[in-house]
Short mmCIF file of C-alpha atoms in Angstrom, two decimals:
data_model
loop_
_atom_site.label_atom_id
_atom_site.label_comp_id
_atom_site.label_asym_id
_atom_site.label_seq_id
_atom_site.Cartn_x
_atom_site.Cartn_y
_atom_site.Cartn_z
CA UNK S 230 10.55 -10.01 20.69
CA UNK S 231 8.34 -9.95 24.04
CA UNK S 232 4.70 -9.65 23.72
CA UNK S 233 2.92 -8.95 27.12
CA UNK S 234 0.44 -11.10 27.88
CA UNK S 235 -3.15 -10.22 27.85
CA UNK S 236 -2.14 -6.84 25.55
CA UNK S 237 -4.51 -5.61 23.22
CA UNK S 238 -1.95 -5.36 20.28
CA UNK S 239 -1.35 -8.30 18.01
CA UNK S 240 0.04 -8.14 14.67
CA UNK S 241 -3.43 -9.88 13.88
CA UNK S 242 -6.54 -8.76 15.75
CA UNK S 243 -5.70 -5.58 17.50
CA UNK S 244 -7.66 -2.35 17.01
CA UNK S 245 -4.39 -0.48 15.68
CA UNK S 246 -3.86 -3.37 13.24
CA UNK S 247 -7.55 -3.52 12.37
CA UNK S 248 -7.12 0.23 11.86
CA UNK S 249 -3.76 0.51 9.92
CA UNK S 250 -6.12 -1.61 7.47
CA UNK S 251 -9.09 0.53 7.07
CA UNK S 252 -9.41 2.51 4.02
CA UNK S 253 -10.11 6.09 5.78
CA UNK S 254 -10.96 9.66 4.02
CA UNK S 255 -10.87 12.60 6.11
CA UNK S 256 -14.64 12.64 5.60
CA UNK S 257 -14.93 9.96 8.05
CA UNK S 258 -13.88 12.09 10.35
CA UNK S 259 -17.67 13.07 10.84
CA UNK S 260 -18.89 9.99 11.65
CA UNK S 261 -19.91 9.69 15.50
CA UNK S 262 -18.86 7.23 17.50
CA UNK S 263 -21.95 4.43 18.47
CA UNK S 264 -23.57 5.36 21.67
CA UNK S 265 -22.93 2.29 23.20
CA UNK S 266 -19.35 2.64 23.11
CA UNK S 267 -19.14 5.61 25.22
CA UNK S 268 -19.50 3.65 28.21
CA UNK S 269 -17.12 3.54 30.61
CA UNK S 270 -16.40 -0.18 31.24
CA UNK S 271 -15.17 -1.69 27.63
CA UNK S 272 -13.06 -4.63 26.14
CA UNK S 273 -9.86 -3.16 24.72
CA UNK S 274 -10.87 -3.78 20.87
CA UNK S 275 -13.76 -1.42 22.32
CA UNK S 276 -12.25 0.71 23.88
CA UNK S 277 -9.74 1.18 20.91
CA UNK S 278 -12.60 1.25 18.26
CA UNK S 279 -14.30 4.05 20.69
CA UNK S 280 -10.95 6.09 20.81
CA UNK S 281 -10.31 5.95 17.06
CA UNK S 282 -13.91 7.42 16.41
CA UNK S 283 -13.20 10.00 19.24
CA UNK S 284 -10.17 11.12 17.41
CA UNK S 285 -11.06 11.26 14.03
CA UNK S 286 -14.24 13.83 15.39
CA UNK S 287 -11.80 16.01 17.67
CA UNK S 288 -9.77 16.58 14.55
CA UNK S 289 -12.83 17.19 12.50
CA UNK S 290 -13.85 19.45 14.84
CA UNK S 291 -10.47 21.59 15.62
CA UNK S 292 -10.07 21.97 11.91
CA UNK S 293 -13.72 23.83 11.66
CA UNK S 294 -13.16 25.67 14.29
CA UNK S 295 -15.65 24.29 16.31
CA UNK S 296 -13.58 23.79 19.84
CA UNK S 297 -16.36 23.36 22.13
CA UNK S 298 -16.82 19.99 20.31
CA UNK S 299 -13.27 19.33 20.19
CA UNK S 300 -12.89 19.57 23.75
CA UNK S 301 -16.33 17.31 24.36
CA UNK S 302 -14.26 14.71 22.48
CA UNK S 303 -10.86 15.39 24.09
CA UNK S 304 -12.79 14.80 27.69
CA UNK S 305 -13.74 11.22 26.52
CA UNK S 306 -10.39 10.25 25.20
CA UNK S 307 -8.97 11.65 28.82
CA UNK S 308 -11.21 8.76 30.22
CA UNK S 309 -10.09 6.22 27.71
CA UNK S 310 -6.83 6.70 26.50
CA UNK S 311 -2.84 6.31 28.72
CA UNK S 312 0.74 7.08 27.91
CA UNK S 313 1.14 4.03 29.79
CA UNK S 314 -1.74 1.23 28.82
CA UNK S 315 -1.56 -0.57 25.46
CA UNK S 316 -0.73 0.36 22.09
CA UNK S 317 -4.06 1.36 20.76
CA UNK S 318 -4.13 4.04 24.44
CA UNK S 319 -0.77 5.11 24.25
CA UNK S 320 -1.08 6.64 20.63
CA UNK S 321 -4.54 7.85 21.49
CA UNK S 322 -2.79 9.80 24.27
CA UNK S 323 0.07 11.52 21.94
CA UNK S 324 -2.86 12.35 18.84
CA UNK S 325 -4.84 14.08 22.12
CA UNK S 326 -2.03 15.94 23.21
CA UNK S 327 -1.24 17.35 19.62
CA UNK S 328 -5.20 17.88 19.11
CA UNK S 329 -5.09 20.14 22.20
CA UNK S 330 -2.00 22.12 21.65
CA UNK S 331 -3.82 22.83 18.50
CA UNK S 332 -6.92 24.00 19.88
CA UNK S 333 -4.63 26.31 21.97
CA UNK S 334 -3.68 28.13 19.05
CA UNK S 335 -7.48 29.95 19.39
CA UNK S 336 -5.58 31.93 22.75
CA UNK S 337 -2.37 32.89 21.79
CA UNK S 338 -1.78 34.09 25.42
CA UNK S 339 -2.44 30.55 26.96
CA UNK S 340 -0.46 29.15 24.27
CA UNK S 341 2.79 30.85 24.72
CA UNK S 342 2.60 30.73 28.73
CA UNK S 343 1.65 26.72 27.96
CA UNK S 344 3.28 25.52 25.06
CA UNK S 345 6.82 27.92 24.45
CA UNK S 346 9.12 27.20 27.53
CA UNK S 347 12.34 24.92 26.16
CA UNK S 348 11.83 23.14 28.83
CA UNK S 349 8.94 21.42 27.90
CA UNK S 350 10.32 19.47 25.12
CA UNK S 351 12.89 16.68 25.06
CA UNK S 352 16.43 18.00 25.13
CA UNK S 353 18.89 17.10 22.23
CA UNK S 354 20.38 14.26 24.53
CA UNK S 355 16.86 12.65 24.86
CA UNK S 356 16.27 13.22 21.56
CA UNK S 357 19.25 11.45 20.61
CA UNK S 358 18.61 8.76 23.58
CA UNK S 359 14.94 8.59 22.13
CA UNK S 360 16.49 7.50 18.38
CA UNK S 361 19.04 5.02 19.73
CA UNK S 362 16.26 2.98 21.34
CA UNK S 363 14.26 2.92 18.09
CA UNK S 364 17.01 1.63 16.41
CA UNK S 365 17.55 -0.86 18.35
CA UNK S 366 13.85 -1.61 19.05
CA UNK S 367 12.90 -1.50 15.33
CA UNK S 368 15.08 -2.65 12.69
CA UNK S 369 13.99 0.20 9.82
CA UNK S 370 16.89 2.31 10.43
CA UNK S 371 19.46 -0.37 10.91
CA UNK S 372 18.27 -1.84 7.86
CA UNK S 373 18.07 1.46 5.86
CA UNK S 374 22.16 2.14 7.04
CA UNK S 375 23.02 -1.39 5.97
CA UNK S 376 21.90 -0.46 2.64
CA UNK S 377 23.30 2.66 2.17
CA UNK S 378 26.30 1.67 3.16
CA UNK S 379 26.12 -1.66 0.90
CA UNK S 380 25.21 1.44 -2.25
CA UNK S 381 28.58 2.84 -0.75
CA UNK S 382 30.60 0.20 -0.76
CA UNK S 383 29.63 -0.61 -4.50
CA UNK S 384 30.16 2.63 -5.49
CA UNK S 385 33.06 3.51 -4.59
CA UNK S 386 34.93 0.48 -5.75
CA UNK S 387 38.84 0.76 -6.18
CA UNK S 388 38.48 4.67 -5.06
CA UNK S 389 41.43 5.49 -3.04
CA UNK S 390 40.02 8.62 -1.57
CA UNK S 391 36.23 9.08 -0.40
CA UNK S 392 34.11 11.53 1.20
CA UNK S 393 30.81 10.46 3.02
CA UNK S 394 28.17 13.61 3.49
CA UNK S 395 25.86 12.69 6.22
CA UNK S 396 22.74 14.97 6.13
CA UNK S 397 21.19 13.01 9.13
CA UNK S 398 22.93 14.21 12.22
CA UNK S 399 26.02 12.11 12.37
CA UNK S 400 25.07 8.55 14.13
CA UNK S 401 27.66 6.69 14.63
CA UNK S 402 26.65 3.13 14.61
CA UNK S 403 26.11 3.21 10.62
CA UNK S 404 29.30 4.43 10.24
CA UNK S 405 30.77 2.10 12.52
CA UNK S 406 29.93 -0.64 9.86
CA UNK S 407 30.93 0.68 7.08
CA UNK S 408 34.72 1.69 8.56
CA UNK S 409 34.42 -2.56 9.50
CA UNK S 410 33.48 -2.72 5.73
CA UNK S 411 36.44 -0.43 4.04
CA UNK S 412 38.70 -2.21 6.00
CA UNK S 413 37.85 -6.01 4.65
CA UNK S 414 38.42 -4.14 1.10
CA UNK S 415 39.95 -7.15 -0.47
CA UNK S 416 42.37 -3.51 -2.28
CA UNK S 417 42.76 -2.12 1.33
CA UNK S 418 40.60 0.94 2.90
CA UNK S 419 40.59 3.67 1.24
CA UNK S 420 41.39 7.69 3.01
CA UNK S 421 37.54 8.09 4.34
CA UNK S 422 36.67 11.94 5.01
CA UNK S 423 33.00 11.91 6.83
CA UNK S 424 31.17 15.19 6.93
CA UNK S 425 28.17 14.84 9.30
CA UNK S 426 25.76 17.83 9.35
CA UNK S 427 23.64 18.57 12.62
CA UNK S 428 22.37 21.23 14.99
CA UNK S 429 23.49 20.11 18.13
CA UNK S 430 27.92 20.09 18.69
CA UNK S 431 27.51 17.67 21.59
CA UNK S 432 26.58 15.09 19.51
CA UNK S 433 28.46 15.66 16.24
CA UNK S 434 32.02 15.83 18.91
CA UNK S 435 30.80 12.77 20.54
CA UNK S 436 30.06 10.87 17.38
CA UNK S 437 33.73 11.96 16.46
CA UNK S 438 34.96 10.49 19.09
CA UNK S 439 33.92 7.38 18.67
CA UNK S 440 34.73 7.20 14.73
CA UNK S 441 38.28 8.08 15.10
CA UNK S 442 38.55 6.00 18.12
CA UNK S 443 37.34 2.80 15.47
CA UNK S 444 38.99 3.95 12.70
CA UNK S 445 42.59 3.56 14.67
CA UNK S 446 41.97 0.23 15.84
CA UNK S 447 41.12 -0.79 12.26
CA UNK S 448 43.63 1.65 10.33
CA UNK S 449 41.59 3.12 8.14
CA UNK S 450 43.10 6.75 6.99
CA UNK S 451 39.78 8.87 8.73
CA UNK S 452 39.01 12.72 9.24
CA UNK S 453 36.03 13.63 10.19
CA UNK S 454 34.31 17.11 9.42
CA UNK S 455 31.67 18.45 11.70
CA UNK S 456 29.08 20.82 10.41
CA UNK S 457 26.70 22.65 12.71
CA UNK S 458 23.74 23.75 11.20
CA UNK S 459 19.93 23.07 10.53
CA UNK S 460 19.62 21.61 6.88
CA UNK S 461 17.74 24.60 5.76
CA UNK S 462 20.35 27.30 6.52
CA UNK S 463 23.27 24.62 5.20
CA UNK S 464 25.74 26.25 2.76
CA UNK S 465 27.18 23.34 0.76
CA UNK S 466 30.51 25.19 0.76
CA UNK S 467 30.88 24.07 4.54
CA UNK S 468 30.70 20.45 3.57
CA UNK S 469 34.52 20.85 1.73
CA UNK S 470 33.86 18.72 -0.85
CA UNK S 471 37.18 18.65 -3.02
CA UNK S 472 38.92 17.59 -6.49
CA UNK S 473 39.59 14.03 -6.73
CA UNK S 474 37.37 12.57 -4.40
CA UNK S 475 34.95 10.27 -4.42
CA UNK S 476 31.37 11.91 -3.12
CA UNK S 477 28.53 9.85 -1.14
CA UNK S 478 25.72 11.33 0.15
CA UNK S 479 23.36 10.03 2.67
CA UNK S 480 19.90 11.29 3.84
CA UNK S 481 17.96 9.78 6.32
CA UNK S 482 14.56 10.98 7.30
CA UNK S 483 15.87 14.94 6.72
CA UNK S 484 15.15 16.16 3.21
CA UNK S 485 10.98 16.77 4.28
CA UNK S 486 12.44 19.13 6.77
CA UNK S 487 13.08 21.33 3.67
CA UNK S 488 9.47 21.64 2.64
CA UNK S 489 8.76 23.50 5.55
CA UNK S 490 10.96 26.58 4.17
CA UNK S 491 8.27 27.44 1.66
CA UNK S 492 5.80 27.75 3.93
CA UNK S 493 7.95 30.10 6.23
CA UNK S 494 6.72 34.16 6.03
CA UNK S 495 10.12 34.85 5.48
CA UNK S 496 11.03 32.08 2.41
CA UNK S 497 10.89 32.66 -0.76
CA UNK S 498 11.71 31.64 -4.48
CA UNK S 499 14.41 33.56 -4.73
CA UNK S 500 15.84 33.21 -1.34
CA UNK S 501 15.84 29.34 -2.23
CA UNK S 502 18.78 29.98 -5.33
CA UNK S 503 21.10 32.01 -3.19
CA UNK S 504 24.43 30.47 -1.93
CA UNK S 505 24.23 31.12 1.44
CA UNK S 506 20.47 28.78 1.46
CA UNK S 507 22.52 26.20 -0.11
CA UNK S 508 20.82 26.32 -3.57
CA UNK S 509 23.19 28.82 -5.57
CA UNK S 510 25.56 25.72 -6.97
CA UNK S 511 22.21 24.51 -9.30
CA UNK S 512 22.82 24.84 -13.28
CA UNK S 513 20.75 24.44 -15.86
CA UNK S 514 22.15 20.82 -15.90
CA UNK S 515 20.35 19.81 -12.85
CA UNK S 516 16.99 20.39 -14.20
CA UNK S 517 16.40 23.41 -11.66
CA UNK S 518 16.14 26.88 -12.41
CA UNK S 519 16.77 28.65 -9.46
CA UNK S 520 14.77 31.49 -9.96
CA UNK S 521 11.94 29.39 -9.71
CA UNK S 522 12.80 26.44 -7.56
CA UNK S 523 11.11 25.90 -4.49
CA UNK S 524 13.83 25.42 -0.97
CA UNK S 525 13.98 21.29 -1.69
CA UNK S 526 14.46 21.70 -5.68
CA UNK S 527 17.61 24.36 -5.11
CA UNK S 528 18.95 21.61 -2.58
CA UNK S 529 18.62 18.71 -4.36
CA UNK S 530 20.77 21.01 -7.39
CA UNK S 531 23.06 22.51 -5.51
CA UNK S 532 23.86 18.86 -4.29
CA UNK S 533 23.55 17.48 -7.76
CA UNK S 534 26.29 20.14 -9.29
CA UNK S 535 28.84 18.60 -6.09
CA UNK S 536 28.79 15.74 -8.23
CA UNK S 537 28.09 12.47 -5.75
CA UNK S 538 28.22 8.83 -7.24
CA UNK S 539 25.68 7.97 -5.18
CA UNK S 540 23.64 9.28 -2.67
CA UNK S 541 20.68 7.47 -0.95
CA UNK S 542 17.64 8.50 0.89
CA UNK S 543 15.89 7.18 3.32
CA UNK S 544 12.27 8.71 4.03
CA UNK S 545 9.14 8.07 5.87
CA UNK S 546 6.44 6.91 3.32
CA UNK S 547 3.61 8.64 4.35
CA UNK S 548 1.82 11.83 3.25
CA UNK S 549 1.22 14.27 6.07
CA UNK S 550 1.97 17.05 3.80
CA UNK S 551 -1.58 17.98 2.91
CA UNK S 552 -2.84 21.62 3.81
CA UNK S 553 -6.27 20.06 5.32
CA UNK S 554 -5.84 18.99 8.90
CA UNK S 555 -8.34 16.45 8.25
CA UNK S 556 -6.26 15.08 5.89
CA UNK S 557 -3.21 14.85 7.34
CA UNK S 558 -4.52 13.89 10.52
CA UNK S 559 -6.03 10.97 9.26
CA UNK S 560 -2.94 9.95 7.25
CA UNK S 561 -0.60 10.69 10.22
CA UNK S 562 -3.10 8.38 13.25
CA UNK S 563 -2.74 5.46 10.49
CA UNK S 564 0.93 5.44 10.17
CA UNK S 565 1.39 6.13 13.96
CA UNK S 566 -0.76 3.07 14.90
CA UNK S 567 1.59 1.03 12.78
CA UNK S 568 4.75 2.21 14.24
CA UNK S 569 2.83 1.90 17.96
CA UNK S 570 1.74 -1.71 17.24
CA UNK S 571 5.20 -2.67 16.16
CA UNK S 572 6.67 -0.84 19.73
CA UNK S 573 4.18 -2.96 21.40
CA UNK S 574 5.29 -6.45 19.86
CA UNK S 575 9.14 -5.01 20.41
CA UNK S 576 9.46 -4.06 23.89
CA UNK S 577 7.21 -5.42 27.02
CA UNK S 578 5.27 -3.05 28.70
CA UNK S 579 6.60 -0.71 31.09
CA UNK S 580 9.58 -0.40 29.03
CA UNK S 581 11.51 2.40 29.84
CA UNK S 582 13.47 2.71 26.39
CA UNK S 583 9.80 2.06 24.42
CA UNK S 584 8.48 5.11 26.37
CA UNK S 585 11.65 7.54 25.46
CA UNK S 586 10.93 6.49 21.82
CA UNK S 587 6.82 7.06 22.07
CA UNK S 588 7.32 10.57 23.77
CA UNK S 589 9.97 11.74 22.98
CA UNK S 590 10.49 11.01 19.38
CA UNK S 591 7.12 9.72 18.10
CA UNK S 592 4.64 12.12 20.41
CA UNK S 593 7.34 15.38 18.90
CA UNK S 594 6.64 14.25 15.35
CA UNK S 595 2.56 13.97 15.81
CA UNK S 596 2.83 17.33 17.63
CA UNK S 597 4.50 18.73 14.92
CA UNK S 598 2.50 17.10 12.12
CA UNK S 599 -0.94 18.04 13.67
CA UNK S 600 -0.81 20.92 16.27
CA UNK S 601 1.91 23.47 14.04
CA UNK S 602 0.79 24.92 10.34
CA UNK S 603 3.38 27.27 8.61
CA UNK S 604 7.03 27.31 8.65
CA UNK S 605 6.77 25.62 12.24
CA UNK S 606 5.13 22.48 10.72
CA UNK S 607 8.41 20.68 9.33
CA UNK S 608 7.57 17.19 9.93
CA UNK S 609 6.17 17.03 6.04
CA UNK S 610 6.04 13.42 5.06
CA UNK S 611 5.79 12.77 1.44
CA UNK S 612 5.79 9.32 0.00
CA UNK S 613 8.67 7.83 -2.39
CA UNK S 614 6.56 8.85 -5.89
CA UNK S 615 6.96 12.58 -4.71
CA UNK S 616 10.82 12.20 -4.26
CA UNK S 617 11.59 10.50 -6.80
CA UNK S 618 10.32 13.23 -9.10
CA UNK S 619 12.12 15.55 -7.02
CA UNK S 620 15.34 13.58 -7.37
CA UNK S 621 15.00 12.85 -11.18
CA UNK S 622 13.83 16.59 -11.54
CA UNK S 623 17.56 17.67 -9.63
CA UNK S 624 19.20 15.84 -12.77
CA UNK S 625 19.53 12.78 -10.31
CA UNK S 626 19.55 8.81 -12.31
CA UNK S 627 18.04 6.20 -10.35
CA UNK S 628 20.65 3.76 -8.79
CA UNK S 629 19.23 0.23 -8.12
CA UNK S 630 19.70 -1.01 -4.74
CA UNK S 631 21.71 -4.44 -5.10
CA UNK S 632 20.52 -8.03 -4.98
CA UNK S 633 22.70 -8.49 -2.35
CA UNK S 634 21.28 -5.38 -0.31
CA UNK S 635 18.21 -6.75 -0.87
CA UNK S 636 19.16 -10.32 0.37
CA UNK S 637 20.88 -8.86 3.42
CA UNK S 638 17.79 -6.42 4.68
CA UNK S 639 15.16 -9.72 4.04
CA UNK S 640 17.73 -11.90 6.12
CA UNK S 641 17.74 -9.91 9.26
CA UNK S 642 14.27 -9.12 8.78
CA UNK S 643 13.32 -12.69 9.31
CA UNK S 644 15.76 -13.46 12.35
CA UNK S 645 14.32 -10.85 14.13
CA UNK S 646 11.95 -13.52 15.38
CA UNK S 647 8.56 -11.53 14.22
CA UNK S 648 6.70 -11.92 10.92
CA UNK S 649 5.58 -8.37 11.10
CA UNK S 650 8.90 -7.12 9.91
CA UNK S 651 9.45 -7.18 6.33
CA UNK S 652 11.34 -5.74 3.01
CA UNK S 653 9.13 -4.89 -0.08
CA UNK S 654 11.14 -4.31 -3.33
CA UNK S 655 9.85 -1.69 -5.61
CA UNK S 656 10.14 -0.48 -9.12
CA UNK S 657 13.27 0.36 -10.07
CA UNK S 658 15.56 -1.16 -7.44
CA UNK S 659 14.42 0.87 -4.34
CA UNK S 660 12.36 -0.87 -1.14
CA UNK S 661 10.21 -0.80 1.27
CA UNK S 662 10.65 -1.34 5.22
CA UNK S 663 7.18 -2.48 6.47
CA UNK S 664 5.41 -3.12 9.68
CA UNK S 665 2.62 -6.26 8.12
CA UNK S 666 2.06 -5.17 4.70
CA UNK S 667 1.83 -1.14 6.00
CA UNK S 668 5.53 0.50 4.00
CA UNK S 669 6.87 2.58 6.94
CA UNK S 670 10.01 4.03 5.11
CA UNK S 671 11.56 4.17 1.85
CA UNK S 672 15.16 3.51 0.78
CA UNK S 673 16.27 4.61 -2.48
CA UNK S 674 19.59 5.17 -4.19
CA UNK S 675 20.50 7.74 -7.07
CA UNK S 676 23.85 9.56 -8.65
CA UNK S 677 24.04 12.24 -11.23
CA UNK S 678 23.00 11.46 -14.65
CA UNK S 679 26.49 12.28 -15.64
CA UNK S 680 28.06 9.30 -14.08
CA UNK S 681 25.67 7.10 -16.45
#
């Protein structure tokens, strides 16, 4: 881990850390900043208090509709804050951005000329650049695949033919491992089908490439089953599940997309239970009426009636899900500054790869979570309480995540060098991935009651 020196951010004393700490409502969002810490010349714990208080009274402002001082506020931060100076002024600069493409929204015309073109956000190959360089600056992810795969493993003991659903786009380097893992299979590997659901081709045909390319070398029996969709318009027929296999299912940081759908002008109850949405395979079993379930609930049935052994999710723990901008906003600058402050201690500065992640994965989600309302907002962050009624409500059982899983993710959290990084066990088997004591995601595991 490099740390630059003379940086702002420590994972003791800086102003993002101090922050992440704080216990903020959205009504201290209408607290003013001192005077004295408008000045120009400040120390960076300052300069990072002063850009905090800035922030919280821009969103104030944009959500009352009061954009004259929203843009007072967004001047100031333009002084203080840089994509490129230290953690506490780099987040600063993506929560601005998002505050102003929200105060947009008051002139539709300068929005759409601003705001619409394509080519104005990262393509899907930066995107998918963006994720491989938080992976491998941050452990969350790598941890979160180790364990699903560990859940995997368990399950599907002595099965002879599997099939591996991958809601999350179709990375390759978690499937890598567990190919590695099938083949030590003291019984040999078994036939491994992997469905891997995404919007983009590109990347689903490159990451079957590289699967069946691994899979020979270690002769494991592998097909691999591309589906191109968006998760919301997914018809579970596509993913081919059939007699006599043994079902995983892995999600990671996709099921909030869903919440979005209810929101949408043109979603509705009823739309949610129909096949073709993904939600007509839900029985009374599951726990979900379909006439009444919301987009998520349908899912989560129509995926409990394919009958998984396991399936694991992996979420953000947050809650940027509340209608109040204030809110959310609040919520949203707290988790950011922890993921910003672990960037910071991960990569030096002027990293190239820590810049991908901050704008174009990090800065997309804030955008999302703060500047869009409606159907467009689908960066919906609920914390694990929320899906884990969601889950049991589907007819889902809880699956605790094994000691050794456990032992494994708090092993190569501590030889990554840096005490921020660490594993939290919860109730119930499931963990924790934290930056300090801040939970950044969940990982939980669960199968259908009738495997019990």
């Amino acid at each position: 881990m490099v740390q630059d020196e003379g940086s702002s951010s420590s994972v003791t004393s800086s102003p993002l850390h101090t922050f992440s700490a704080m216990p903020l409502h959205p009504s201290a969002t209408a607290t003013p900043p001192p005077p004295w810490l408008l000045k120009r010349e400040l120390r960076s714990d300052e300069r990072g208090l002063c850009l905090i208080h800035l922030l919280l009274n821009c969103a104030a402002a944009a959500s009352s509709g009061r954009l004259d001082a929203a843009n007072a506020a967004l001047e100031h931060i333009a002084t203080l804050a840089s994509p490129d100076g230290d953690a506490m002024q780099r987040v600063a600069a993506a929560f601005a951005e998002a505050l102003a493409r929200r105060a947009l929204r008051a002139w539709p015309g300068l929005c759409r000329a601003l705001l619409l073109p394509r080519g104005a956000a990262p393509s899907p190959a930066e995107l998918a650049a963006a994720r491989r360089h938080f992976f491998d600056l941050c452990p969350f992810l790598r941890l979160a695949g180790a364990a699903a795969n560990q859940s995997i493993l368990e399950a599907m003991e002595s099965e002879r033919i599997v099939h591996v659903v991958d809601l999350g786009g179709g990375d390759a380097t978690q499937w890598v491992e567990l190919l590695h893992l099938l083949a030590a299979r003291p019984e040999g590997p078994p036939h491994l089908r992997l469905t891997a659901v995404g919007e983009h081709r590109d990347v689903l045909a490159a990451t079957a490439m590289a699967l069946t390319k691994e899979a020979e070398r270690l002769d494991v029996p592998f097909q691999f089953n591309p589906v191109v969709s968006r998760l919301d318009a997914l018809d579970v027929e596509s993913l081919r599940v059939k007699t006599g296999e043994a079902l995983a299912i892995t999600s990671s940081l996709q099921l909030h997309c869903l919440l979005a759908a209810d929101d949408d002008a043109g979603a509705s109850a009823g739309a949610a239970g129909k096949d073709s949405k993904g939600g007509g395979r839900s029985s009374p079993e599951s726990g979900v009426s379909p006439e009444h379930a919301s987009r998520v609930d349908a899912f989560l049935g129509a995926l409990w009636g394919l009958s998984p052994k396991v399936m694991v999710v992996t979420e953000q723990e947050a809650s940027h899900n509340a209608a109040a901008l204030t809110e959310r906003f609040v919520e949203a600058l707290n988790y950011y500054a922890a993921l910003f402050d672990c960037l910071e201690v991960a990569a030096p500065r002027g990293s190239v790869e820590r810049a991908r992640v901050e704008r174009w994965m990090l800065a997309e989600e804030i955008k999302n979570i703060v500047a869009c309302d409606g159907g467009e907002r689908r960066e919906r962050h609920e914390r694990l309480d929320r899906w884990a009624a969601r889950m049991e409500g589907a007819g889902f059982g809880r699956v605790p995540l094994s000691y050794y899983a456990m032992l494994q993710a708090r092993r190569a959290a501590q030889g990554l060098g840096c005490d921020g990084f660490k594993v939290r066990e919860e109730k119930e088997g499931a963990f924790f991935l934290c930056w300090q004591d801040r939970p950044i995601f969940s990982v939980s595991a669960w199968r259908g009651r009738r495997f019990d």
